[in-house]
Coordinates of C-alpha atoms in Angstrom, one line a residue:
M18 CA 13.8 97.2 77.7
S19 CA 15.1 100.3 76.2
K20 CA 14.5 101.1 72.5
V21 CA 17.6 103.4 72.2
K22 CA 20.4 101.9 70.0
L23 CA 23.7 103.7 70.4
N24 CA 25.7 104.7 67.3
L25 CA 29.3 105.8 68.1
I26 CA 30.8 108.2 65.5
A27 CA 34.5 109.2 65.5
A28 CA 37.4 110.0 63.4
A29 CA 40.7 108.3 64.3
C30 CA 44.3 108.3 62.8
E31 CA 46.6 105.3 62.5
N32 CA 47.5 105.4 66.2
M33 CA 43.7 105.7 67.2
G34 CA 44.3 109.3 68.2
I35 CA 41.1 111.4 68.3
G36 CA 42.2 114.6 69.7
T37 CA 45.0 116.8 71.1
N38 CA 44.9 119.8 73.4
G39 CA 41.0 119.7 73.3
S40 CA 40.7 119.9 69.7
L41 CA 40.9 117.9 66.4
P42 CA 44.6 117.4 65.1
W43 CA 43.4 117.8 61.5
R44 CA 41.0 120.0 59.4
L45 CA 38.9 117.8 57.2
K46 CA 35.9 119.8 55.7
K47 CA 34.3 116.8 54.2
E48 CA 34.7 114.5 57.1
M49 CA 33.1 117.0 59.3
E50 CA 30.2 117.5 56.8
Y51 CA 29.8 113.6 57.0
F52 CA 29.7 113.9 60.8
T53 CA 27.0 116.7 60.6
T54 CA 24.9 114.8 58.1
M55 CA 25.1 111.5 60.0
T56 CA 24.2 113.0 63.2
T57 CA 21.3 115.2 62.0
K58 CA 19.8 113.2 59.2
V59 CA 16.3 111.7 60.1
K60 CA 13.8 109.8 58.0
D61 CA 10.9 111.2 59.8
A62 CA 10.9 115.1 59.7
S63 CA 9.0 115.4 63.0
K64 CA 11.9 113.9 64.8
I65 CA 15.4 114.8 65.8
N66 CA 18.6 113.0 66.7
A67 CA 20.4 113.0 70.1
V68 CA 24.1 113.3 70.4
I69 CA 25.6 112.1 73.8
M70 CA 28.9 113.6 74.8
G71 CA 31.1 113.9 77.8
R72 CA 31.8 117.3 79.4
R73 CA 35.1 117.7 78.0
T74 CA 33.9 117.1 74.5
W75 CA 31.2 119.7 75.1
D76 CA 33.9 122.2 76.3
C77 CA 35.9 121.5 73.2
I78 CA 33.1 122.4 70.7
P79 CA 33.7 126.1 69.7
N80 CA 31.2 128.4 71.3
K81 CA 29.6 129.4 68.1
Y82 CA 28.6 125.7 67.3
R83 CA 27.2 124.9 70.7
P84 CA 24.8 123.3 71.4
L85 CA 25.0 121.5 68.1
D86 CA 22.2 122.5 65.8
N87 CA 19.1 120.5 65.2
R88 CA 20.1 117.8 67.6
L89 CA 19.2 117.0 71.2
N90 CA 22.5 117.6 73.1
I91 CA 23.0 115.5 76.1
V92 CA 26.3 116.1 78.1
L93 CA 27.5 113.4 80.6
T94 CA 29.3 114.5 83.7
R95 CA 29.8 113.2 87.2
H96 CA 29.1 117.0 88.4
A97 CA 25.8 117.4 86.8
D98 CA 24.5 119.7 89.4
V99 CA 27.5 122.1 88.8
I100 CA 27.4 122.0 84.9
K101 CA 23.5 122.3 84.6
D102 CA 23.8 126.2 85.2
K103 CA 26.5 126.6 82.7
V104 CA 24.8 125.2 79.6
P105 CA 21.9 126.6 77.4
E106 CA 18.5 125.5 78.9
D107 CA 18.0 123.0 76.2
V108 CA 21.0 121.0 76.8
V109 CA 20.4 118.0 78.9
V110 CA 22.8 117.2 81.6
V111 CA 23.1 113.8 83.2
S112 CA 25.4 111.9 85.3
S113 CA 25.4 108.4 83.7
L114 CA 25.0 106.8 80.1
D115 CA 22.0 104.9 81.5
E116 CA 20.4 108.3 82.6
A117 CA 20.9 109.6 79.1
I118 CA 19.3 106.5 77.4
K119 CA 16.3 106.6 79.9
H120 CA 15.9 110.5 79.0
I121 CA 15.8 109.5 75.3
D122 CA 13.5 106.6 76.0
D123 CA 11.1 108.9 77.9
R124 CA 10.8 111.1 74.7
N125 CA 8.9 110.4 71.6
D126 CA 10.9 112.8 69.2
V127 CA 14.3 111.1 68.9
E128 CA 15.1 109.0 65.9
S129 CA 18.8 107.9 66.2
T130 CA 21.2 108.4 69.1
W131 CA 24.8 109.2 68.4
V132 CA 27.7 109.1 71.0
I133 CA 30.2 111.7 69.9
G134 CA 33.0 111.5 72.4
G135 CA 35.4 111.4 74.4
S136 CA 37.3 108.3 75.1
S137 CA 35.6 107.1 78.3
V138 CA 32.2 107.8 76.9
Y139 CA 33.0 105.8 73.7
Q140 CA 34.4 103.0 75.9
A141 CA 31.2 102.9 78.1
S142 CA 29.1 103.0 75.0
M143 CA 31.0 100.2 73.3
D144 CA 30.6 98.0 76.4
H145 CA 26.9 99.0 76.7
P146 CA 24.2 96.3 75.7
N147 CA 22.5 99.1 73.7
C148 CA 25.7 99.7 71.4
G149 CA 24.7 98.9 67.8
K150 CA 27.2 100.4 65.3
I151 CA 30.5 102.2 65.4
Y152 CA 30.9 104.8 62.3
L153 CA 34.7 105.2 62.3
T154 CA 36.5 107.5 60.0
E155 CA 39.9 105.8 59.7
I156 CA 42.5 108.5 58.8
Q157 CA 45.5 107.0 56.9
K158 CA 48.0 109.2 58.8
T159 CA 49.5 109.5 62.2
F160 CA 48.9 112.6 64.3
D161 CA 50.4 113.5 67.7
C162 CA 47.4 113.0 70.0
D163 CA 46.8 112.9 73.6
T164 CA 43.2 111.4 73.5
F165 CA 42.4 108.1 71.8
F166 CA 39.5 106.0 70.6
P167 CA 39.2 102.6 72.4
N168 CA 40.3 99.3 70.8
I169 CA 37.3 97.8 68.9
N170 CA 36.9 94.1 70.0
K171 CA 36.7 92.4 66.5
Q172 CA 35.0 89.3 68.3
R173 CA 32.1 91.6 69.2
F174 CA 32.0 94.1 66.2
H175 CA 32.6 93.3 62.5
L176 CA 33.0 95.6 59.6
V177 CA 29.9 95.9 57.4
D178 CA 29.0 97.8 54.1
E179 CA 26.2 100.4 54.5
E180 CA 24.4 101.5 51.3
E181 CA 24.9 105.3 52.0
I182 CA 28.4 105.2 53.3
P183 CA 31.2 105.6 50.5
R184 CA 33.5 102.6 50.4
D185 CA 36.2 104.0 48.5
I186 CA 39.1 106.0 49.8
Q187 CA 38.4 109.7 50.6
T188 CA 41.1 112.5 50.2
E189 CA 41.4 115.9 51.5
G190 CA 44.7 117.8 50.8
D191 CA 47.6 115.4 51.7
I192 CA 45.2 113.3 54.1
S193 CA 43.4 110.2 53.0
Y194 CA 40.6 108.3 55.1
Y195 CA 38.0 105.6 54.8
F196 CA 34.4 105.7 56.2
R197 CA 34.0 102.4 58.1
V198 CA 31.0 101.0 59.9
Y199 CA 31.4 98.2 62.5
K200 CA 28.3 96.4 63.6
R201 CA 27.8 94.6 66.9
L202 CA 27.5 91.0 66.5

Protein backbone atom coordinates (compact mmCIF):
# COMPACT_ATOMS: atom_id res chain seq x y z
CA MET A 1 0.00 0.00 0.00
CA SER A 2 1.37 3.38 -1.03
CA LYS A 3 2.07 6.05 1.60
CA VAL A 4 1.75 8.83 -0.98
CA LYS A 5 -1.24 11.17 -0.45
CA LEU A 6 -2.13 13.28 -3.46
CA ASN A 7 -2.98 16.94 -2.83
CA LEU A 8 -4.46 18.76 -5.81
CA ILE A 9 -3.86 22.50 -6.08
CA ALA A 10 -5.50 24.80 -8.61
CA ALA A 11 -7.14 28.16 -9.13
CA ALA A 12 -10.45 28.20 -11.03
CA CYS A 13 -12.85 30.94 -11.97
CA GLU A 14 -16.65 30.81 -11.67
CA ASN A 15 -17.04 28.60 -14.76
CA MET A 16 -14.27 26.31 -13.38
CA GLY A 17 -11.85 27.57 -16.02
CA ILE A 18 -8.17 27.11 -15.18
CA GLY A 19 -6.43 28.20 -18.36
CA THR A 20 -6.59 29.66 -21.81
CA ASN A 21 -4.16 29.28 -24.72
CA GLY A 22 -1.58 27.59 -22.49
CA SER A 23 -1.50 30.24 -19.78
CA LEU A 24 -3.41 31.56 -16.79
CA PRO A 25 -6.21 33.97 -17.71
CA TRP A 26 -5.42 36.14 -14.66
CA ARG A 27 -2.40 37.66 -12.92
CA LEU A 28 -2.72 37.18 -9.18
CA LYS A 29 0.62 37.69 -7.43
CA LYS A 30 -0.58 36.71 -3.92
CA GLU A 31 -2.35 33.64 -5.28
CA MET A 32 0.83 32.58 -7.12
CA GLU A 33 2.82 33.08 -3.89
CA TYR A 34 0.26 30.86 -2.11
CA PHE A 35 0.78 28.14 -4.76
CA THR A 36 4.57 28.38 -4.37
CA THR A 37 4.41 28.29 -0.56
CA MET A 38 1.98 25.36 -0.46
CA THR A 39 3.96 23.27 -2.94
CA THR A 40 7.42 23.99 -1.40
CA LYS A 41 6.80 24.23 2.36
CA VAL A 42 8.08 21.25 4.36
CA LYS A 43 8.17 20.51 8.10
CA ASP A 44 11.32 18.38 7.76
CA ALA A 45 14.12 20.48 6.22
CA SER A 46 15.84 17.35 4.88
CA LYS A 47 12.86 16.65 2.59
CA ILE A 48 11.27 18.19 -0.49
CA ASN A 49 7.81 18.09 -2.02
CA ALA A 50 6.91 16.55 -5.35
CA VAL A 51 4.81 18.25 -8.02
CA ILE A 52 3.07 16.06 -10.59
CA MET A 53 1.92 17.63 -13.84
CA GLY A 54 0.92 16.67 -17.34
CA ARG A 55 3.20 17.44 -20.26
CA ARG A 56 1.07 20.37 -21.46
CA THR A 57 1.24 21.94 -18.00
CA TRP A 58 5.03 21.48 -18.08
CA ASP A 59 5.13 23.14 -21.51
CA CYS A 60 3.05 26.09 -20.20
CA ILE A 61 5.50 26.92 -17.40
CA PRO A 62 7.77 29.75 -18.63
CA ASN A 63 11.31 28.45 -19.31
CA LYS A 64 12.84 30.64 -16.60
CA TYR A 65 10.70 28.85 -13.96
CA ARG A 66 11.28 25.29 -15.25
CA PRO A 67 11.78 23.01 -13.46
CA LEU A 68 9.92 24.45 -10.46
CA ASP A 69 12.56 25.22 -7.80
CA ASN A 70 12.99 23.21 -4.60
CA ARG A 71 10.52 20.55 -5.72
CA LEU A 72 10.78 17.17 -7.39
CA ASN A 73 9.17 17.79 -10.80
CA ILE A 74 7.34 14.79 -12.28
CA VAL A 75 5.86 15.02 -15.78
CA LEU A 76 3.16 12.59 -16.93
CA THR A 77 2.97 11.81 -20.63
CA ARG A 78 1.99 8.94 -22.88
CA HIS A 79 5.19 9.70 -24.82
CA ALA A 80 7.69 9.38 -21.96
CA ASP A 81 10.47 8.03 -24.19
CA VAL A 82 10.23 11.09 -26.50
CA ILE A 83 9.98 13.70 -23.71
CA LYS A 84 12.79 12.35 -21.48
CA ASP A 85 15.47 13.85 -23.75
CA LYS A 86 13.71 17.25 -23.84
CA VAL A 87 13.63 17.97 -20.10
CA PRO A 88 16.41 18.64 -17.58
CA GLU A 89 18.06 15.55 -16.12
CA ASP A 90 16.52 16.02 -12.64
CA VAL A 91 12.93 16.04 -14.01
CA VAL A 92 11.23 12.65 -13.73
CA VAL A 93 9.15 11.61 -16.76
CA VAL A 94 6.60 8.82 -16.34
CA SER A 95 3.69 7.48 -18.36
CA SER A 96 1.07 7.08 -15.60
CA LEU A 97 -0.08 8.45 -12.26
CA ASP A 98 0.59 5.06 -10.64
CA GLU A 99 4.15 5.16 -11.98
CA ALA A 100 4.61 8.65 -10.47
CA ILE A 101 3.29 7.42 -7.10
CA LYS A 102 5.60 4.39 -7.21
CA HIS A 103 8.58 6.66 -7.97
CA ILE A 104 7.73 8.82 -4.92
CA ASP A 105 7.17 5.71 -2.76
CA ASP A 106 10.64 4.45 -3.71
CA ARG A 107 12.26 7.67 -2.39
CA ASN A 108 12.75 8.73 1.21
CA ASP A 109 13.04 12.46 0.64
CA VAL A 110 9.49 13.46 -0.40
CA GLU A 111 7.25 14.97 2.29
CA SER A 112 4.13 16.01 0.31
CA THR A 113 2.89 15.39 -3.20
CA TRP A 114 1.05 18.08 -5.17
CA VAL A 115 -0.84 17.59 -8.42
CA ILE A 116 -0.66 20.86 -10.38
CA GLY A 117 -2.54 20.12 -13.61
CA GLY A 118 -3.91 19.93 -16.17
CA SER A 119 -7.52 18.82 -16.43
CA SER A 120 -6.98 15.13 -17.20
CA VAL A 121 -4.27 14.78 -14.52
CA TYR A 122 -6.59 16.47 -11.99
CA GLN A 123 -9.42 14.09 -12.97
CA ALA A 124 -7.23 10.98 -12.72
CA SER A 125 -5.93 12.17 -9.33
CA MET A 126 -9.41 12.90 -7.95
CA ASP A 127 -10.51 9.40 -8.98
CA HIS A 128 -7.37 7.79 -7.49
CA PRO A 129 -7.64 6.10 -4.06
CA ASN A 130 -4.55 8.08 -2.90
CA CYS A 131 -6.28 11.44 -3.37
CA GLY A 132 -6.52 13.22 -0.02
CA LYS A 133 -7.31 16.91 -0.51
CA ILE A 134 -8.09 19.51 -3.13
CA TYR A 135 -6.74 23.02 -2.52
CA LEU A 136 -8.87 25.13 -4.83
CA THR A 137 -8.65 28.89 -5.13
CA GLU A 138 -12.17 29.92 -6.13
CA ILE A 139 -11.95 33.10 -8.18
CA GLN A 140 -15.13 35.18 -7.96
CA LYS A 141 -15.17 36.20 -11.62
CA THR A 142 -15.66 34.51 -15.00
CA PHE A 143 -12.85 34.35 -17.54
CA ASP A 144 -12.82 33.02 -21.08
CA CYS A 145 -11.05 29.65 -20.71
CA ASP A 146 -10.36 26.59 -22.83
CA THR A 147 -9.18 24.35 -19.98
CA PHE A 148 -11.33 23.49 -16.96
CA PHE A 149 -11.05 21.97 -13.49
CA PRO A 150 -13.13 18.77 -13.15
CA ASN A 151 -16.34 18.87 -11.13
CA ILE A 152 -15.77 18.09 -7.47
CA ASN A 153 -17.99 15.23 -6.31
CA LYS A 154 -19.47 16.68 -3.09
CA GLN A 155 -20.40 13.14 -1.92
CA ARG A 156 -16.69 12.26 -1.92
CA PHE A 157 -15.11 15.58 -0.94
CA HIS A 158 -16.30 18.06 1.65
CA LEU A 159 -15.21 21.58 2.49
CA VAL A 160 -12.97 21.81 5.57
CA ASP A 161 -11.13 24.57 7.38
CA GLU A 162 -7.39 24.26 7.67
CA GLU A 163 -5.52 26.26 10.28
CA GLU A 164 -2.95 27.91 8.01
CA ILE A 165 -5.34 28.65 5.13
CA PRO A 166 -7.04 32.08 5.25
CA ARG A 167 -10.84 31.74 5.32
CA ASP A 168 -11.71 35.34 4.44
CA ILE A 169 -12.06 36.79 0.96
CA GLN A 170 -8.81 37.78 -0.76
CA THR A 171 -8.67 40.68 -3.21
CA GLU A 172 -6.11 41.66 -5.83
CA GLY A 173 -7.03 44.56 -8.09
CA ASP A 174 -10.62 43.94 -9.24
CA ILE A 175 -10.48 40.17 -8.59
CA SER A 176 -11.68 38.53 -5.36
CA TYR A 177 -11.12 34.90 -4.43
CA TYR A 178 -11.30 32.35 -1.62
CA PHE A 179 -8.80 29.66 -0.68
CA ARG A 180 -10.82 26.45 -0.22
CA VAL A 181 -9.82 23.01 0.97
CA TYR A 182 -11.89 19.93 0.08
CA LYS A 183 -11.05 16.75 1.97
CA ARG A 184 -11.88 13.27 0.73
CA LEU A 185 -14.39 11.47 2.94
